[in-house]
Short mmCIF file of C-alpha atoms and ligand atoms in Angstrom, two decimals:
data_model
loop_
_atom_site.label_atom_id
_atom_site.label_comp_id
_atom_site.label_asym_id
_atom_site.label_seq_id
_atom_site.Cartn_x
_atom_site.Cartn_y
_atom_site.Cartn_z
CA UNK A 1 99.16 9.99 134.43
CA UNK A 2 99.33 13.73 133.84
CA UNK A 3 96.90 15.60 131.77
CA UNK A 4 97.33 18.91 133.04
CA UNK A 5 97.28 21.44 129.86
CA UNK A 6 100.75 22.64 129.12
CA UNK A 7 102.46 25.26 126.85
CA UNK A 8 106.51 24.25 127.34
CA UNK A 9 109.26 27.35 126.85
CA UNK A 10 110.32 26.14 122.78
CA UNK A 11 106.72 26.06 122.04
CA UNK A 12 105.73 29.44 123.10
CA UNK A 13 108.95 30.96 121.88
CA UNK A 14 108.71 29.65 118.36
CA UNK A 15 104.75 31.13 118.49
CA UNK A 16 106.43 34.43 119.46
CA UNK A 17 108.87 34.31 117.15
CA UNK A 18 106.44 34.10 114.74
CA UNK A 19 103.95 36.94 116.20
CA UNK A 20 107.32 39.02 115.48
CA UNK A 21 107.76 37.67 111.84
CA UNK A 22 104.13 38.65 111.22
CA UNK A 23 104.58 42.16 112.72
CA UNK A 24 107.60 43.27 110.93
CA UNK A 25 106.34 42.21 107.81
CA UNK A 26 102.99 44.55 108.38
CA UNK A 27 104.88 47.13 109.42
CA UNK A 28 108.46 46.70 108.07
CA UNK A 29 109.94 50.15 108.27
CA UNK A 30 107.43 52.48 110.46
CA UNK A 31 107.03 53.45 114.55
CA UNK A 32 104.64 51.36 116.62
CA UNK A 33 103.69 51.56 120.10
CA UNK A 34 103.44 48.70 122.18
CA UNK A 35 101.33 48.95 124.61
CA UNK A 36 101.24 46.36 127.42
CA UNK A 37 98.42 45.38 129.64
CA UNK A 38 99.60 45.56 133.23
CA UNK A 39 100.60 42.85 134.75
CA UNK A 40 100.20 39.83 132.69
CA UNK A 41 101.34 41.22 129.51
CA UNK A 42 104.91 41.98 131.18
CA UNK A 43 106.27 38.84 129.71
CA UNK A 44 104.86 38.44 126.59
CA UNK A 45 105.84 41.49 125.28
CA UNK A 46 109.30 41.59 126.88
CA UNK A 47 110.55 38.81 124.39
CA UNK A 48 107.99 39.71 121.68
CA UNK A 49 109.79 43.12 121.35
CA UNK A 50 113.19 41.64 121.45
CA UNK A 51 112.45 39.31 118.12
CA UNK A 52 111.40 42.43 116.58
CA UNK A 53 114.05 44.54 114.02
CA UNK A 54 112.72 45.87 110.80
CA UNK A 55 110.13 48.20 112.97
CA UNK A 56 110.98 50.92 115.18
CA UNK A 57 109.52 49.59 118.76
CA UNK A 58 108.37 52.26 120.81
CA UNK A 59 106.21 50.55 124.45
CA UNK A 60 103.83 51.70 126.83
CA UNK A 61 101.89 50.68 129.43
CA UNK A 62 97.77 50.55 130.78
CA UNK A 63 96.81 48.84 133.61
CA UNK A 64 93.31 47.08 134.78
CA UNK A 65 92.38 45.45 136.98
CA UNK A 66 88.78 43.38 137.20
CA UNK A 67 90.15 39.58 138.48
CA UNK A 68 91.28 40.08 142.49
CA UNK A 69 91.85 37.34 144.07
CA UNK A 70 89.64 34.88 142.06
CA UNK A 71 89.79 32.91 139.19
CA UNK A 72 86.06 33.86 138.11
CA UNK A 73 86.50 37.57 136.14
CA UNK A 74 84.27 40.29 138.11
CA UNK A 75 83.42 41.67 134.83
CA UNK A 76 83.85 45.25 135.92
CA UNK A 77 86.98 46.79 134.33
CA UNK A 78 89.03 49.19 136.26
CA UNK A 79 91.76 51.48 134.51
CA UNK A 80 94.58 51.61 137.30
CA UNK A 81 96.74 53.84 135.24
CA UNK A 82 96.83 54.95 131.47
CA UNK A 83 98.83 55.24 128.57
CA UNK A 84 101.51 58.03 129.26
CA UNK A 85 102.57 58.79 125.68
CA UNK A 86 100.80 60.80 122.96
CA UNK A 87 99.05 58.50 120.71
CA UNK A 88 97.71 60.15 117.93
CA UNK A 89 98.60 59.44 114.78
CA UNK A 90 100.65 56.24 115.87
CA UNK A 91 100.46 52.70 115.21
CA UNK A 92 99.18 50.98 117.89
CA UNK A 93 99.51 47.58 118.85
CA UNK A 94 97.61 46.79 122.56
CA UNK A 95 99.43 43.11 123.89
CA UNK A 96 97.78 40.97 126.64
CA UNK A 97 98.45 37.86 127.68
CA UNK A 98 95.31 36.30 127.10
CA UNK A 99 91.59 36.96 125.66
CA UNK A 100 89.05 35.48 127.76
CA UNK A 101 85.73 36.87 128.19
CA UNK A 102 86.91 40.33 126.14
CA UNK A 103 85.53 42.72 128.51
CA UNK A 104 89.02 43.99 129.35
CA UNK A 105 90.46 44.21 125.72
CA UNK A 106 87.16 45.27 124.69
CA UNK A 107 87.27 48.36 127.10
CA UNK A 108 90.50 49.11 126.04
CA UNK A 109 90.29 49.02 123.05
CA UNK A 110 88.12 51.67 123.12
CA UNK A 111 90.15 53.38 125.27
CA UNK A 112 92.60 53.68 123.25
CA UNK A 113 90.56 54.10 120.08
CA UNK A 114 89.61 57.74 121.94
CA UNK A 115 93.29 58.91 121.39
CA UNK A 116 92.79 58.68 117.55
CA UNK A 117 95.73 56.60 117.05
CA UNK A 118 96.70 55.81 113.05
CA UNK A 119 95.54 52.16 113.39
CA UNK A 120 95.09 50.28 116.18
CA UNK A 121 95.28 45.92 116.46
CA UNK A 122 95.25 43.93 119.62
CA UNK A 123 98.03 40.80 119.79
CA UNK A 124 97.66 37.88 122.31
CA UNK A 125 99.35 35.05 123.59
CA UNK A 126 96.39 32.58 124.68
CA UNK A 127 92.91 33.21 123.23
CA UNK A 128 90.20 30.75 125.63
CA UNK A 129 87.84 31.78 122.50
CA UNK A 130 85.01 29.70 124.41
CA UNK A 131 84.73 31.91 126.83
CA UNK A 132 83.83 35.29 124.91
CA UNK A 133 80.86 37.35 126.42
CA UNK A 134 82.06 40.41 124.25
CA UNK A 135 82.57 40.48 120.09
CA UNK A 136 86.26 41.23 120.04
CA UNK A 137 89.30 39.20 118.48
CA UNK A 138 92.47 39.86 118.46
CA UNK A 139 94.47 40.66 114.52
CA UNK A 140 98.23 38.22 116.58
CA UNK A 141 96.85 35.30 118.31
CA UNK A 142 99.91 32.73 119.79
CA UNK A 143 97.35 29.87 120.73
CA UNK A 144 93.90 29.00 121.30
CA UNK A 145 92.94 27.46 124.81
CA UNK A 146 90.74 25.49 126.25
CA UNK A 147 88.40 26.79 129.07
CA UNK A 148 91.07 26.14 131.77
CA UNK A 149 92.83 28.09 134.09
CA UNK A 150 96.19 28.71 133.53
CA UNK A 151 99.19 30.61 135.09
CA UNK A 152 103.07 30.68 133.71
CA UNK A 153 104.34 33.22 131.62
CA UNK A 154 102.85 36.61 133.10
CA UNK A 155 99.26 34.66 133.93
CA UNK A 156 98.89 34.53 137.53
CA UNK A 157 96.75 33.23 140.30
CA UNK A 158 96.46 35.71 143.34
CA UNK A 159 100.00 37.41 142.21
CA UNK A 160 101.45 34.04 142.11
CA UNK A 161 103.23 32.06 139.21
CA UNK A 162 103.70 34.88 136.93
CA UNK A 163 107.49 34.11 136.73
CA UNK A 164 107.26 30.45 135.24
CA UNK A 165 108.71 30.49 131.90
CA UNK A 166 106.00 28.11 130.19
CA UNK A 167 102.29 28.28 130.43
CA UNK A 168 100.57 25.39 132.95
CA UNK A 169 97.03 24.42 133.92
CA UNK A 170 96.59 25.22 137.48
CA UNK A 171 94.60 22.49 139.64
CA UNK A 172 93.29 23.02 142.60
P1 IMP B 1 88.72 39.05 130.11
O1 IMP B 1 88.41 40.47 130.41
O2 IMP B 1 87.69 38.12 130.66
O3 IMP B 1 89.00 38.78 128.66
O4 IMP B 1 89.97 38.66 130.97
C1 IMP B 1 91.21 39.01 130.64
C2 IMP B 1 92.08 38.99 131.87
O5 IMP B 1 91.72 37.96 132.76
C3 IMP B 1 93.49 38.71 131.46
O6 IMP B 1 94.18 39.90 131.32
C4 IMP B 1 94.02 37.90 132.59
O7 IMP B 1 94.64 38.75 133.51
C5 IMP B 1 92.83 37.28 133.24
N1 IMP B 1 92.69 35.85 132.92
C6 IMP B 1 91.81 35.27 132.08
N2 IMP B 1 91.97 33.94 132.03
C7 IMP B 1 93.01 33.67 132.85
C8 IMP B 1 93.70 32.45 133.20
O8 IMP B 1 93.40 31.34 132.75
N3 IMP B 1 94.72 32.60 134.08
C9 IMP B 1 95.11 33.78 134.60
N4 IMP B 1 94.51 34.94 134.29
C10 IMP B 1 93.47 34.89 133.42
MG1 MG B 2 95.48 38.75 135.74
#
Protein backbone atom coordinates (compact mmCIF):
# COMPACT_ATOMS: atom_id res chain seq x y z
CA UNK A 1 0.00 0.00 0.00
CA UNK A 2 1.10 3.59 -0.46
CA UNK A 3 1.82 5.91 2.33
CA UNK A 4 3.90 8.31 0.72
CA UNK A 5 2.78 11.98 2.06
CA UNK A 6 0.83 13.77 -0.59
CA UNK A 7 -0.59 17.31 -1.20
CA UNK A 8 -2.96 16.66 -4.61
CA UNK A 9 -3.51 19.94 -7.13
CA UNK A 10 -7.50 20.83 -5.58
CA UNK A 11 -6.03 20.68 -2.21
CA UNK A 12 -3.27 23.08 -2.55
CA UNK A 13 -5.28 25.35 -4.79
CA UNK A 14 -8.20 25.74 -2.45
CA UNK A 15 -5.24 26.54 0.48
CA UNK A 16 -4.07 29.22 -2.01
CA UNK A 17 -7.13 30.44 -2.72
CA UNK A 18 -7.55 31.06 0.62
CA UNK A 19 -3.90 32.62 1.38
CA UNK A 20 -5.40 35.18 -1.35
CA UNK A 21 -8.80 35.67 0.50
CA UNK A 22 -6.77 36.41 3.65
CA UNK A 23 -4.45 38.89 1.86
CA UNK A 24 -6.93 41.02 0.17
CA UNK A 25 -8.88 41.35 3.09
CA UNK A 26 -5.59 42.78 5.12
CA UNK A 27 -4.80 44.82 2.55
CA UNK A 28 -7.94 45.45 0.43
CA UNK A 29 -7.14 48.58 -1.49
CA UNK A 30 -3.17 49.37 -1.03
CA UNK A 31 0.35 48.33 -3.10
CA UNK A 32 2.25 45.28 -1.92
CA UNK A 33 5.33 43.77 -3.07
CA UNK A 34 5.69 40.27 -3.51
CA UNK A 35 8.70 39.16 -3.14
CA UNK A 36 9.61 35.58 -4.16
CA UNK A 37 12.34 33.40 -2.89
CA UNK A 38 14.29 32.06 -5.85
CA UNK A 39 13.63 29.10 -7.03
CA UNK A 40 11.10 27.31 -5.06
CA UNK A 41 8.82 30.10 -4.49
CA UNK A 42 8.32 30.43 -8.46
CA UNK A 43 5.16 28.47 -8.23
CA UNK A 44 3.58 29.37 -5.31
CA UNK A 45 3.42 32.77 -5.92
CA UNK A 46 2.64 32.53 -9.65
CA UNK A 47 -1.01 31.34 -8.83
CA UNK A 48 -1.10 33.07 -5.41
CA UNK A 49 -0.87 36.44 -7.29
CA UNK A 50 -3.34 35.47 -9.88
CA UNK A 51 -6.29 34.83 -7.05
CA UNK A 52 -5.44 38.17 -5.88
CA UNK A 53 -7.82 41.49 -7.03
CA UNK A 54 -8.77 43.97 -4.40
CA UNK A 55 -4.77 44.76 -3.87
CA UNK A 56 -2.51 46.26 -6.24
CA UNK A 57 0.26 43.30 -6.77
CA UNK A 58 3.50 44.61 -7.41
CA UNK A 59 6.54 41.21 -7.33
CA UNK A 60 10.05 40.87 -6.89
CA UNK A 61 12.54 38.57 -6.53
CA UNK A 62 15.75 37.39 -3.87
CA UNK A 63 17.55 34.48 -4.33
CA UNK A 64 19.57 32.00 -1.80
CA UNK A 65 20.94 29.45 -1.96
CA UNK A 66 22.22 27.11 1.23
CA UNK A 67 20.71 23.32 0.06
CA UNK A 68 23.13 22.09 -3.14
CA UNK A 69 22.73 19.01 -4.00
CA UNK A 70 21.49 17.49 -0.66
CA UNK A 71 18.53 17.06 1.12
CA UNK A 72 20.27 17.96 4.60
CA UNK A 73 20.24 22.19 4.68
CA UNK A 74 24.05 23.45 4.96
CA UNK A 75 22.82 26.05 7.21
CA UNK A 76 24.89 28.78 5.64
CA UNK A 77 22.68 31.22 3.68
CA UNK A 78 23.93 32.70 0.53
CA UNK A 79 22.16 35.83 -1.14
CA UNK A 80 22.60 35.01 -5.01
CA UNK A 81 20.90 38.16 -6.03
CA UNK A 82 18.67 40.86 -4.24
CA UNK A 83 15.62 42.65 -4.35
CA UNK A 84 15.80 45.11 -7.40
CA UNK A 85 13.02 47.53 -6.45
CA UNK A 86 12.96 50.33 -3.86
CA UNK A 87 11.36 49.11 -0.80
CA UNK A 88 10.87 51.67 1.53
CA UNK A 89 7.83 52.57 2.66
CA UNK A 90 6.08 49.48 0.93
CA UNK A 91 4.18 46.62 2.05
CA UNK A 92 6.05 43.74 1.93
CA UNK A 93 5.07 40.34 1.72
CA UNK A 94 8.41 37.75 1.40
CA UNK A 95 6.73 34.10 -0.19
CA UNK A 96 8.68 30.77 0.04
CA UNK A 97 7.69 27.63 -0.55
CA UNK A 98 8.37 26.15 2.61
CA UNK A 99 9.72 26.96 6.33
CA UNK A 100 11.99 24.41 7.53
CA UNK A 101 14.76 25.07 9.77
CA UNK A 102 14.15 29.19 9.32
CA UNK A 103 17.63 30.08 8.75
CA UNK A 104 16.81 31.22 5.21
CA UNK A 105 13.54 33.22 5.98
CA UNK A 106 15.12 34.25 9.07
CA UNK A 107 18.09 35.90 7.12
CA UNK A 108 15.86 37.42 4.92
CA UNK A 109 13.83 38.67 6.74
CA UNK A 110 16.25 40.73 8.03
CA UNK A 111 17.36 41.50 4.89
CA UNK A 112 14.69 42.96 3.94
CA UNK A 113 13.78 44.53 7.27
CA UNK A 114 17.20 46.80 6.40
CA UNK A 115 15.26 48.51 3.48
CA UNK A 116 12.72 49.98 6.03
CA UNK A 117 9.82 48.70 4.25
CA UNK A 118 6.11 49.92 5.78
CA UNK A 119 5.42 46.40 7.17
CA UNK A 120 6.83 43.43 6.34
CA UNK A 121 5.03 39.47 6.79
CA UNK A 122 6.42 36.27 5.44
CA UNK A 123 3.64 33.75 3.60
CA UNK A 124 4.35 29.98 3.03
CA UNK A 125 3.08 27.09 1.43
CA UNK A 126 4.45 24.08 3.69
CA UNK A 127 5.65 24.89 7.23
CA UNK A 128 7.80 21.32 8.56
CA UNK A 129 7.36 23.38 12.03
CA UNK A 130 9.39 20.35 13.66
CA UNK A 131 12.22 21.18 12.19
CA UNK A 132 12.83 24.93 13.40
CA UNK A 133 16.45 25.73 14.65
CA UNK A 134 15.57 29.56 14.32
CA UNK A 135 12.38 31.55 16.16
CA UNK A 136 10.60 32.66 13.04
CA UNK A 137 6.91 31.92 11.74
CA UNK A 138 5.40 32.88 9.05
CA UNK A 139 1.85 35.59 9.42
CA UNK A 140 0.14 32.94 5.64
CA UNK A 141 0.86 29.41 6.32
CA UNK A 142 -0.92 26.81 3.45
CA UNK A 143 -0.05 23.57 5.53
CA UNK A 144 1.91 22.15 8.20
CA UNK A 145 4.26 19.09 7.33
CA UNK A 146 5.66 16.45 8.70
CA UNK A 147 9.52 16.06 8.85
CA UNK A 148 9.64 14.57 5.30
CA UNK A 149 11.14 15.45 2.25
CA UNK A 150 9.13 16.63 -0.31
CA UNK A 151 9.36 17.95 -3.95
CA UNK A 152 6.25 19.08 -6.38
CA UNK A 153 5.16 22.42 -6.73
CA UNK A 154 8.51 24.58 -6.90
CA UNK A 155 10.26 22.07 -4.07
CA UNK A 156 12.95 20.29 -5.72
CA UNK A 157 15.55 17.64 -5.25
CA UNK A 158 18.93 18.43 -7.09
CA UNK A 159 16.88 20.85 -9.68
CA UNK A 160 14.54 18.07 -10.23
CA UNK A 161 10.64 17.83 -9.76
CA UNK A 162 9.98 21.41 -9.38
CA UNK A 163 7.38 21.26 -12.25
CA UNK A 164 4.87 18.67 -10.62
CA UNK A 165 1.72 20.38 -9.99
CA UNK A 166 1.00 18.73 -6.42
CA UNK A 167 3.33 18.35 -3.54
CA UNK A 168 4.82 14.46 -3.01
CA UNK A 169 7.07 12.76 -0.47
CA UNK A 170 10.18 11.80 -2.19
CA UNK A 171 11.64 8.18 -1.27
CA UNK A 172 14.69 7.17 -1.90
P1 LIG B 1 15.38 26.48 5.90
O1 LIG B 1 16.38 27.56 5.74
O2 LIG B 1 15.94 25.28 6.60
O3 LIG B 1 14.08 26.92 6.50
O4 LIG B 1 15.11 25.88 4.47
C1 LIG B 1 14.34 26.48 3.57
C2 LIG B 1 14.71 26.01 2.19
O5 LIG B 1 15.10 24.65 2.18
C3 LIG B 1 13.51 26.11 1.31
O6 LIG B 1 13.54 27.31 0.62
C4 LIG B 1 13.65 24.94 0.40
O7 LIG B 1 14.33 25.34 -0.77
C5 LIG B 1 14.52 23.96 1.12
N1 LIG B 1 13.75 22.83 1.66
C6 LIG B 1 13.40 22.59 2.94
N2 LIG B 1 12.70 21.46 3.06
C7 LIG B 1 12.57 20.97 1.81
C8 LIG B 1 11.91 19.81 1.26
O8 LIG B 1 11.28 18.99 1.95
N3 LIG B 1 12.02 19.65 -0.08
C9 LIG B 1 12.69 20.51 -0.89
N4 LIG B 1 13.30 21.61 -0.43
C10 LIG B 1 13.25 21.84 0.91
MG1 LIG C 1 15.43 24.44 -2.67
Amino acid sequence: MEDRFILDEKTIQEKVQEIARQIEKDYEGQEVIFVGVLKGAFIFLADLVRKIEKVDVLIDFVKVSSYGASTETSGVVRLDFDTTMNLEGKHVILVEDILDTGLTLKYLKELLEKKNPLSLKIAVLLDKFERRKVDIEADYVGFKVPDKFLVGYGLDYAEKYRNIPYVMELKE
